[in-house]
Amino acid sequence: MANQEEVQKKKEKIKEPDITFFHPDILEVPEDGSLPFLKGFKCKKCGGLDFKTDICMDCWGEEFEMIPLSRTGKVYSFSDIYIGQQGLKTPYVFAYVDLPEGLRIFAQLDGEVESFKCDEEVKLTVGPIRMNNDNLPIMSYKFKKI
Amino acid sequence: MKLQRDVYIAGVAETKFGKRTVDYDGLGREAAFKALKASNIDRPDMVGSAYVGNATNGFVTGQTVFKNLGMCGHLPIINVESACSAGGMAVYSAIKDVATGLNDLSIGVGCENHTMHRQTGAAFSAAMSDIEAMHGAVMTGKYAMRATRYMHETGATIEDLALITVKNRRHATHNPNAWFKGDISVEEIVNSRMVAYPLTLQQCCGIADGGAAVVVGTLEMMKKLKIDKPVKVAGAVVESGPYHNRPRDITGDDITETTSAALYEESGIGPEDVDILELHDAFTISELLYYECMGICPKGDGLKFLRDGQSTYGGKCVVSPRGGMLSYGHPIGASGVAQIVQNVMQLRGECGGYQVGPTPKVAMSHVTGGGLSGTEHAACTMHMLVKGW
């Protein structure tokens, strides 16, 4: 019986989602229910700001201070995708969103096709970006209309 | 690269492009054998090295191409991969071998068969380790964002973009190796299926199969092989795409701007002297932007340049005279080599019904490759060729 239980456990383990949040090192969803934010990493050597990285691309510094990034940004450009990646349900919308800190983020936009414009303000949200191998949603950062 | 000695092109060849039932190695072999024979090479042990561009067909692709020609065992065969720049980079590497004195004779091949190996109905993307790919990025969409922004900034319309397809398909009309060719109306292009707004199906290169090959060597070798019209390599440049997460102007293209500037400096030939140009017209928007990026016309004048007929036969610089990728389709490892093959044929006046007149003296080619997060393109390869006889 014990052996059977173990087999059952193993099976269950396989069914656990392989990823729930993609890149938790970039996206913080506070457990206290406060609003999620993207994390910037400021190089302690040169002060340059980037997303999570192990090595500063400007000076090769290896120590960083975490800075919460703005929750709103501007759509620099976007596209409504009708033929997308294999396994992704279409249509979907993606964009480059420019944050006031001088960082550009590629992300999916939550909303309908034919509804977004360049230079439109959007705000951070969290939602499914695709399904994992177990057909469970992979959650990550997205942007939506304000 | 700084060419340490002069490099010339001997024989060139390409297969028919399109949906093919011959696999990549057969396409590469057909092109390579034809190019070798066109170089008056008559035995398997004469070529010093081979570089084979392929992006998706697996391992030891080059050896698979050459084994049935009896060449394996006689020369080093090096496989080159950089997505759409793979083929251009293979020719670059062959040129580098000759320029540095490693070999007097080398061959660059590009070949790819997509249609036998990939499912239809999905677009190309980077590997899932790429953060943008994980979020759903596809190459069509990344180009589409450039088009969206370009339209936003300049007031251009989808109808304007469609003019690129109209021009390139018309150029291909009499080209036997092109896939899609002949008259197509703006209306037909705009009303074709939406792929990634604002790019409709007829504004995207077809997913195609094909092969192409270019034999390069020293001037002495050209004489020995009795090559009538050796084409001289005036410059060859490969760059990797600058990477950063900061805002950049995507109505320009940083890597194309720096690569073309390096090529102009290296060759001593400016954009005003380029007679014909094969560029990375994988999508309509890219050709339009690249006119400006390469300085073929002033920044902001791309659409005017097109409308005025300056990029077609009779214009200042005939862009995509073979019909470009919008007519050939884009077997990603092969395209960069096919551009060079066609440029050589144009310089030699061998293009029959689509020959540019008067016969061009300077031909430039350009392929970018790959779209990782933080770059517009992972790679860019450009070549400048001139009449060498």
XYZ file of C-alpha atoms in Angstrom:
535
model
C 0.000 0.000 0.000
C 2.755 2.409 0.987
C 4.329 1.837 -2.364
C 1.069 2.590 -4.144
C 0.700 5.813 -2.177
C 4.153 6.847 -3.256
C 3.324 6.160 -6.882
C 0.160 8.230 -6.467
C 2.156 11.084 -4.927
C 4.611 11.013 -7.780
C 1.744 11.194 -10.261
C 0.273 14.152 -8.398
C 3.624 15.871 -8.346
C 3.881 15.622 -12.108
C 0.488 17.286 -12.357
C 1.564 20.281 -10.301
C 1.945 23.303 -12.561
C 5.509 23.600 -13.796
C 5.361 27.383 -13.680
C 2.738 29.629 -12.125
C 4.531 32.947 -12.298
C 6.943 33.487 -15.090
C 10.028 35.348 -13.891
C 9.126 36.024 -10.242
C 12.459 37.833 -10.186
C 10.896 40.552 -12.368
C 7.284 40.573 -11.199
C 6.310 40.979 -7.536
C 2.780 40.114 -6.488
C 2.675 41.029 -2.779
C 0.972 38.471 -0.544
C -0.758 41.212 1.456
C -2.965 41.954 -1.557
C -1.315 45.260 -2.456
C -0.802 46.021 -6.144
C 1.715 44.021 -8.166
C 4.786 45.756 -9.565
C 7.724 45.089 -11.845
C 11.164 45.097 -10.309
C 14.006 47.170 -11.640
C 17.552 46.424 -10.606
C 19.932 49.305 -10.038
C 23.612 48.481 -10.397
C 25.454 49.372 -7.193
C 28.611 50.110 -9.174
C 27.400 52.409 -11.992
C 23.802 53.200 -11.048
C 22.379 51.831 -14.320
C 18.822 50.518 -14.146
C 17.705 47.312 -15.862
C 15.445 44.337 -15.370
C 16.684 41.457 -13.314
C 20.127 40.591 -14.473
C 23.152 38.911 -12.904
C 25.657 41.149 -14.618
C 25.341 44.865 -15.411
C 25.733 45.185 -19.162
C 27.378 48.593 -18.848
C 30.041 47.945 -16.198
C 29.865 44.233 -15.297
C 28.796 45.088 -11.767
C 27.300 42.098 -9.990
C 25.431 43.717 -7.085
C 22.059 45.379 -7.456
C 19.477 47.263 -5.452
C 15.842 46.385 -6.219
C 13.693 49.371 -7.272
C 9.912 48.997 -7.781
C 9.075 50.285 -11.264
C 6.144 52.528 -12.261
C 2.855 50.738 -12.696
C 1.888 52.797 -15.727
C 3.589 53.293 -19.050
C 2.974 54.301 -22.665
C 2.303 51.966 -25.594
C 5.211 52.725 -27.938
C 3.868 50.315 -30.539
C 1.636 47.254 -30.709
C 0.304 44.572 -33.019
C -2.893 42.525 -33.089
C -1.695 38.973 -33.679
C -3.930 36.713 -35.766
C -1.368 34.038 -36.632
C 0.655 33.544 -33.488
C 2.926 31.116 -31.782
C 2.077 27.480 -31.878
C -0.212 26.676 -28.930
C -1.266 30.262 -28.236
C -4.917 31.112 -28.720
C -5.454 33.883 -31.303
C -6.088 36.700 -31.629
C -3.914 38.277 -28.973
C -2.293 41.686 -28.678
C 1.273 42.525 -27.732
C 3.146 45.762 -27.354
C 6.267 47.577 -26.337
C 5.400 49.579 -23.248
C 7.817 52.367 -22.284
C 8.099 53.079 -18.568
C 9.023 56.533 -17.237
C 12.247 55.028 -15.851
C 13.535 54.644 -19.429
C 12.917 50.926 -19.753
C 10.962 49.246 -22.561
C 8.869 46.206 -21.733
C 7.500 43.713 -24.205
C 4.181 42.413 -22.902
C 0.767 41.183 -23.877
C -2.056 43.706 -23.616
C -5.280 42.723 -21.892
C -8.116 43.861 -24.162
C -9.675 43.586 -27.574
C -7.921 43.724 -30.941
C -8.409 46.994 -32.831
C -8.709 48.879 -29.556
C -5.173 50.122 -28.813
C -3.251 53.152 -30.081
C 0.388 54.250 -30.063
C 1.280 56.564 -27.151
C -1.765 55.405 -25.153
C -1.241 55.109 -21.364
C -1.630 51.610 -19.927
C -1.255 50.095 -16.485
C 0.263 46.913 -15.141
C -1.883 43.889 -14.484
C -1.306 40.190 -13.928
C -2.886 37.468 -16.015
C -2.357 34.297 -18.015
C 0.060 34.659 -20.937
C -0.051 31.063 -22.165
C -0.738 27.505 -20.977
C 1.986 25.248 -19.636
C 2.548 21.586 -20.564
C -0.153 20.523 -18.111
C -2.604 22.932 -19.757
C -2.526 25.215 -16.725
C -2.219 28.971 -17.168
C 1.197 30.574 -16.813
C 0.701 33.884 -15.044
C 2.827 36.916 -15.807
C 2.793 40.670 -16.186
C 0.520 42.258 -18.795
C -0.789 45.780 -19.373
C -4.342 47.047 -19.792
C -6.202 50.265 -20.501
C -6.419 52.769 -17.664
C 36.139 42.853 -42.384
C 39.358 44.295 -43.602
C 40.108 42.218 -46.699
C 43.803 41.360 -46.530
C 43.836 40.266 -50.159
C 41.367 40.600 -53.012
C 38.557 38.066 -53.200
C 36.528 37.258 -56.308
C 33.396 35.273 -57.024
C 33.536 32.475 -59.599
C 30.469 30.267 -60.165
C 27.113 30.851 -58.518
C 23.852 28.886 -58.600
C 20.472 28.594 -56.961
C 17.547 26.184 -57.076
C 13.973 27.066 -57.805
C 12.426 28.502 -54.635
C 9.005 27.568 -53.304
C 7.341 24.601 -51.677
C 9.738 21.760 -52.497
C 9.596 18.028 -51.867
C 13.396 17.758 -52.037
C 14.920 18.068 -48.556
C 17.437 20.760 -47.559
C 20.506 18.669 -48.363
C 19.314 17.894 -51.877
C 18.599 21.582 -52.482
C 22.018 22.566 -51.117
C 23.732 19.857 -53.170
C 21.987 20.888 -56.395
C 23.074 24.504 -55.924
C 26.607 23.627 -54.786
C 27.247 21.209 -57.665
C 25.980 23.714 -60.231
C 28.094 26.514 -58.717
C 31.191 24.282 -58.668
C 30.699 23.267 -62.294
C 30.030 26.892 -63.273
C 33.441 27.600 -61.694
C 35.033 25.013 -64.010
C 35.910 22.878 -60.993
C 35.952 19.296 -62.234
C 36.967 17.147 -59.257
C 35.954 16.814 -55.601
C 39.300 17.729 -53.969
C 39.942 21.254 -55.274
C 37.980 23.425 -52.843
C 39.796 24.299 -49.610
C 36.833 24.859 -47.298
C 33.042 24.965 -47.212
C 30.599 26.932 -45.080
C 26.973 25.895 -45.025
C 24.181 28.115 -43.737
C 21.077 26.429 -42.343
C 18.901 27.334 -39.406
C 16.318 24.650 -38.702
C 17.182 21.330 -40.341
C 19.281 19.756 -37.616
C 22.827 18.557 -37.124
C 25.799 18.341 -39.530
C 23.784 19.858 -42.321
C 26.864 20.830 -44.356
C 28.401 17.368 -44.313
C 25.015 15.980 -45.361
C 24.990 18.365 -48.329
C 28.522 17.471 -49.455
C 28.818 13.745 -48.748
C 27.206 12.653 -51.998
C 29.536 14.913 -53.962
C 32.540 12.938 -52.714
C 33.925 16.040 -51.031
C 33.773 14.985 -47.378
C 37.265 13.993 -46.263
C 38.888 16.541 -48.554
C 38.040 19.762 -46.762
C 36.768 21.258 -43.500
C 32.992 21.788 -43.636
C 31.727 24.315 -41.118
C 28.020 24.744 -40.364
C 26.782 28.274 -39.859
C 23.587 29.269 -38.038
C 22.232 32.761 -37.330
C 18.569 32.418 -38.297
C 17.888 34.440 -41.486
C 21.495 35.635 -41.661
C 22.907 32.063 -41.787
C 23.434 31.980 -45.553
C 24.917 35.466 -45.814
C 27.259 34.562 -42.976
C 28.321 31.337 -44.736
C 29.433 33.338 -47.795
C 31.101 35.895 -45.505
C 33.060 33.064 -43.875
C 34.168 31.650 -47.224
C 35.338 35.142 -48.263
C 37.207 35.479 -44.966
C 39.082 32.218 -45.629
C 40.324 33.530 -48.958
C 40.947 37.083 -47.734
C 43.153 35.881 -44.895
C 45.089 33.410 -47.036
C 43.772 30.277 -45.309
C 42.494 28.983 -48.652
C 42.616 30.042 -52.288
C 39.211 28.572 -53.054
C 36.185 28.246 -50.799
C 32.420 27.786 -51.125
C 29.499 29.280 -49.231
C 26.183 27.417 -49.395
C 22.768 28.158 -47.946
C 19.886 25.706 -47.923
C 16.713 25.122 -46.003
C 13.584 23.059 -46.271
C 10.846 24.381 -43.986
C 7.700 23.015 -45.560
C 8.553 19.312 -45.132
C 9.316 19.826 -41.446
C 7.066 22.394 -39.836
C 3.389 22.734 -39.131
C 1.544 25.451 -40.985
C -0.559 28.072 -39.259
C 2.052 29.232 -36.741
C 4.653 31.968 -36.950
C 8.407 31.861 -36.269
C 9.597 32.849 -32.818
C 12.764 32.755 -30.727
C 13.380 29.868 -28.282
C 11.291 29.741 -25.097
C 14.278 30.789 -23.012
C 13.713 34.251 -24.499
C 11.492 36.365 -22.273
C 9.635 37.960 -25.190
C 9.016 34.604 -26.880
C 7.552 33.299 -23.618
C 5.147 36.240 -23.721
C 3.999 35.321 -27.222
C 6.417 37.259 -29.468
C 6.593 36.189 -33.112
C 8.742 37.690 -35.872
C 5.704 38.788 -37.873
C 4.447 40.737 -34.869
C 7.773 42.370 -34.166
C 7.873 43.686 -37.742
C 4.198 44.610 -37.440
C 5.033 46.822 -34.447
C 7.557 48.654 -36.605
C 4.830 49.180 -39.203
C 2.326 50.366 -36.581
C 4.780 52.932 -35.276
C 5.860 54.000 -38.770
C 2.227 54.580 -39.751
C 1.624 56.469 -36.496
C 4.590 58.783 -37.055
C 4.351 59.351 -40.806
C 0.655 58.928 -41.630
C 1.471 56.095 -44.062
C -1.338 53.603 -44.693
C -1.576 49.848 -45.272
C -2.153 50.690 -48.936
C 1.238 52.412 -48.975
C 2.940 49.348 -47.528
C 1.239 47.154 -50.127
C 3.082 49.035 -52.904
C 6.260 47.179 -51.896
C 4.630 43.811 -52.652
C 3.242 45.155 -55.939
C 6.724 46.291 -57.001
C 8.640 43.178 -55.962
C 6.155 40.716 -57.480
C 6.302 42.695 -60.713
C 10.120 42.516 -60.648
C 9.890 38.721 -60.327
C 7.560 38.287 -63.307
C 10.236 36.864 -65.617
C 12.418 35.245 -62.945
C 12.174 31.457 -63.319
C 13.332 30.760 -59.750
C 10.872 33.081 -57.970
C 7.767 31.570 -56.366
C 5.115 34.333 -56.258
C 5.231 36.666 -59.231
C 3.332 38.858 -61.619
C 0.598 41.425 -61.196
C -1.131 41.779 -57.853
C -3.335 44.720 -56.899
C -3.100 46.861 -53.766
C -6.680 45.857 -53.021
C -5.856 42.148 -53.187
C -2.907 42.644 -50.834
C -4.806 44.749 -48.315
C -7.772 42.346 -48.320
C -5.705 39.195 -47.880
C -5.835 37.502 -44.465
C -4.605 39.599 -41.534
C -1.489 37.990 -40.028
C -0.304 40.621 -37.566
C -1.893 44.060 -37.851
C -1.104 45.942 -40.109
C 0.638 43.157 -42.033
C -1.652 41.048 -44.207
C -0.638 37.727 -45.726
C 0.471 39.241 -49.049
C 2.814 41.592 -47.188
C 4.720 38.663 -45.644
C 7.341 36.478 -47.310
C 6.223 32.909 -47.912
C 7.641 30.074 -45.841
C 9.624 28.424 -48.616
C 12.398 25.965 -49.453
C 15.497 26.476 -51.569
C 19.254 26.342 -51.925
C 22.003 28.610 -53.267
C 25.801 28.523 -53.518
C 28.692 30.881 -54.217
C 32.294 29.880 -55.024
C 34.968 32.419 -54.025
C 38.712 32.549 -54.646
C 41.791 34.620 -55.345
C 42.428 36.455 -58.622
C 45.056 33.826 -59.521
C 42.441 31.145 -58.977
C 39.980 33.005 -61.245
C 42.628 32.956 -63.994
C 43.427 29.295 -63.382
C 39.736 28.364 -63.534
C 39.277 30.575 -66.620
C 36.430 32.623 -65.118
C 35.348 35.185 -67.746
C 33.603 37.614 -65.446
C 34.998 37.428 -61.908
C 32.930 39.597 -59.578
C 35.015 41.407 -56.968
C 34.055 41.495 -53.307
C 34.385 45.185 -52.385
C 33.256 44.668 -48.802
C 31.710 42.168 -46.394
C 30.439 42.989 -42.913
C 28.824 40.937 -40.131
C 27.549 42.552 -36.942
C 25.707 41.336 -33.866
C 22.642 43.260 -32.720
C 23.124 45.752 -29.886
C 21.214 44.556 -26.827
C 19.425 46.748 -24.305
C 16.048 47.167 -22.604
C 15.865 50.913 -23.200
C 13.567 52.612 -25.706
C 14.876 52.649 -29.290
C 13.460 54.024 -32.533
C 12.043 50.992 -34.339
C 11.162 53.006 -37.444
C 14.913 52.858 -37.879
C 17.049 49.769 -37.382
C 20.203 50.241 -35.355
C 22.019 47.168 -36.665
C 21.240 47.884 -40.336
C 22.393 51.484 -39.880
C 25.753 50.513 -38.348
C 26.360 47.555 -40.683
C 25.693 49.572 -43.830
C 27.845 52.447 -42.534
C 30.699 49.970 -41.943
C 30.227 48.492 -45.424
C 30.325 51.933 -47.078
C 33.509 52.781 -45.232
C 35.175 49.462 -45.964
C 34.306 49.423 -49.661
C 34.756 53.144 -50.291
C 31.389 53.015 -52.068
C 28.555 55.234 -50.845
C 24.810 54.563 -51.016
C 24.477 56.946 -53.989
C 26.689 54.598 -56.044
C 24.731 51.404 -55.381
C 22.965 50.372 -58.611
C 21.031 47.370 -57.296
C 20.158 46.171 -53.806
C 18.742 42.934 -52.455
C 17.612 43.529 -48.882
C 15.719 41.759 -46.126
C 12.202 42.389 -47.440
C 10.696 39.630 -45.298
C 7.782 42.040 -44.778
C 6.735 45.130 -46.736
C 7.580 47.489 -43.889
C 11.181 46.322 -43.673
C 12.052 47.301 -47.252
C 10.559 50.742 -46.706
C 12.507 51.331 -43.485
C 15.752 50.001 -44.905
C 15.797 52.530 -47.779
C 16.182 55.131 -45.072
C 18.442 53.110 -42.738
C 20.939 52.472 -45.516
C 20.861 56.050 -46.760
C 19.537 55.032 -50.185
C 17.154 57.952 -49.596
C 17.031 60.596 -46.836
C 15.395 59.710 -43.492
C 11.647 60.156 -43.795
C 11.627 59.953 -47.612
C 11.162 56.173 -47.970
C 7.616 56.335 -49.184
C 8.343 59.156 -51.615
C 11.345 57.206 -52.957
C 9.066 54.224 -53.578
C 6.189 56.222 -55.078
C 8.547 58.133 -57.368
C 9.737 54.856 -58.854
C 13.289 55.333 -57.585
C 13.499 51.749 -56.283
C 12.320 50.040 -59.451
C 13.759 49.556 -62.941
C 14.825 52.950 -64.280
C 15.130 54.436 -60.763
C 18.153 55.530 -58.728
C 18.660 52.125 -57.106
C 16.713 49.039 -58.184
C 15.705 47.364 -54.938
C 14.876 43.634 -54.979
C 15.337 43.188 -58.756
C 14.963 39.404 -58.374
C 11.632 40.022 -56.617
C 13.069 39.842 -53.112
C 11.875 37.570 -50.344
C 8.310 38.715 -51.019
C 8.539 36.793 -54.315
C 11.074 34.038 -53.555
C 9.717 33.148 -50.151
C 12.251 32.908 -47.357
C 14.029 29.610 -46.688
C 15.944 31.263 -43.908
C 19.344 29.613 -44.370
C 19.268 30.042 -48.158
C 18.027 33.611 -48.708
C 21.286 35.434 -47.970
C 23.170 33.304 -50.502
C 20.444 33.606 -53.165
C 20.681 37.408 -52.904
C 24.412 37.208 -53.711
C 23.828 34.716 -56.537
C 21.318 37.090 -58.128
C 23.523 40.151 -57.625
C 26.399 38.339 -59.367
C 24.117 37.356 -62.254
C 22.874 40.960 -62.612
C 26.470 42.309 -62.682
C 27.266 39.741 -65.388
C 24.169 40.665 -67.392
C 22.766 37.124 -67.204
C 19.246 37.845 -65.955
C 17.335 37.756 -69.233
C 13.781 39.074 -68.825
C 14.528 40.741 -65.476
C 17.981 42.111 -66.271
C 18.500 45.623 -64.932
C 19.679 48.026 -67.615
C 22.109 49.519 -68.109
C 24.018 46.548 -66.657
C 24.721 47.432 -63.018
C 28.281 47.894 -61.788
C 27.695 47.932 -58.009
C 25.416 45.503 -56.135
C 24.681 45.401 -52.416
C 22.949 42.741 -50.324
C 21.602 42.714 -46.767
C 20.175 40.031 -44.471
C 19.373 40.388 -40.813
C 18.822 37.423 -38.546
C 16.803 36.559 -35.489
C 14.829 38.759 -33.135
C 15.733 38.295 -29.482
C 14.384 40.413 -26.642
C 16.308 43.664 -26.381
C 17.480 43.615 -30.019
C 15.805 44.438 -33.287
C 17.913 41.717 -34.892
C 20.511 39.356 -33.473
C 22.643 39.536 -36.620
C 23.166 41.500 -39.822
C 25.272 40.493 -42.828
C 25.964 42.762 -45.806
C 28.047 42.406 -48.971
C 29.159 44.905 -51.606
C 30.012 43.441 -55.011
C 31.484 45.198 -58.041
C 32.247 44.334 -61.629
C 35.770 42.846 -61.551
C 36.689 42.457 -65.187
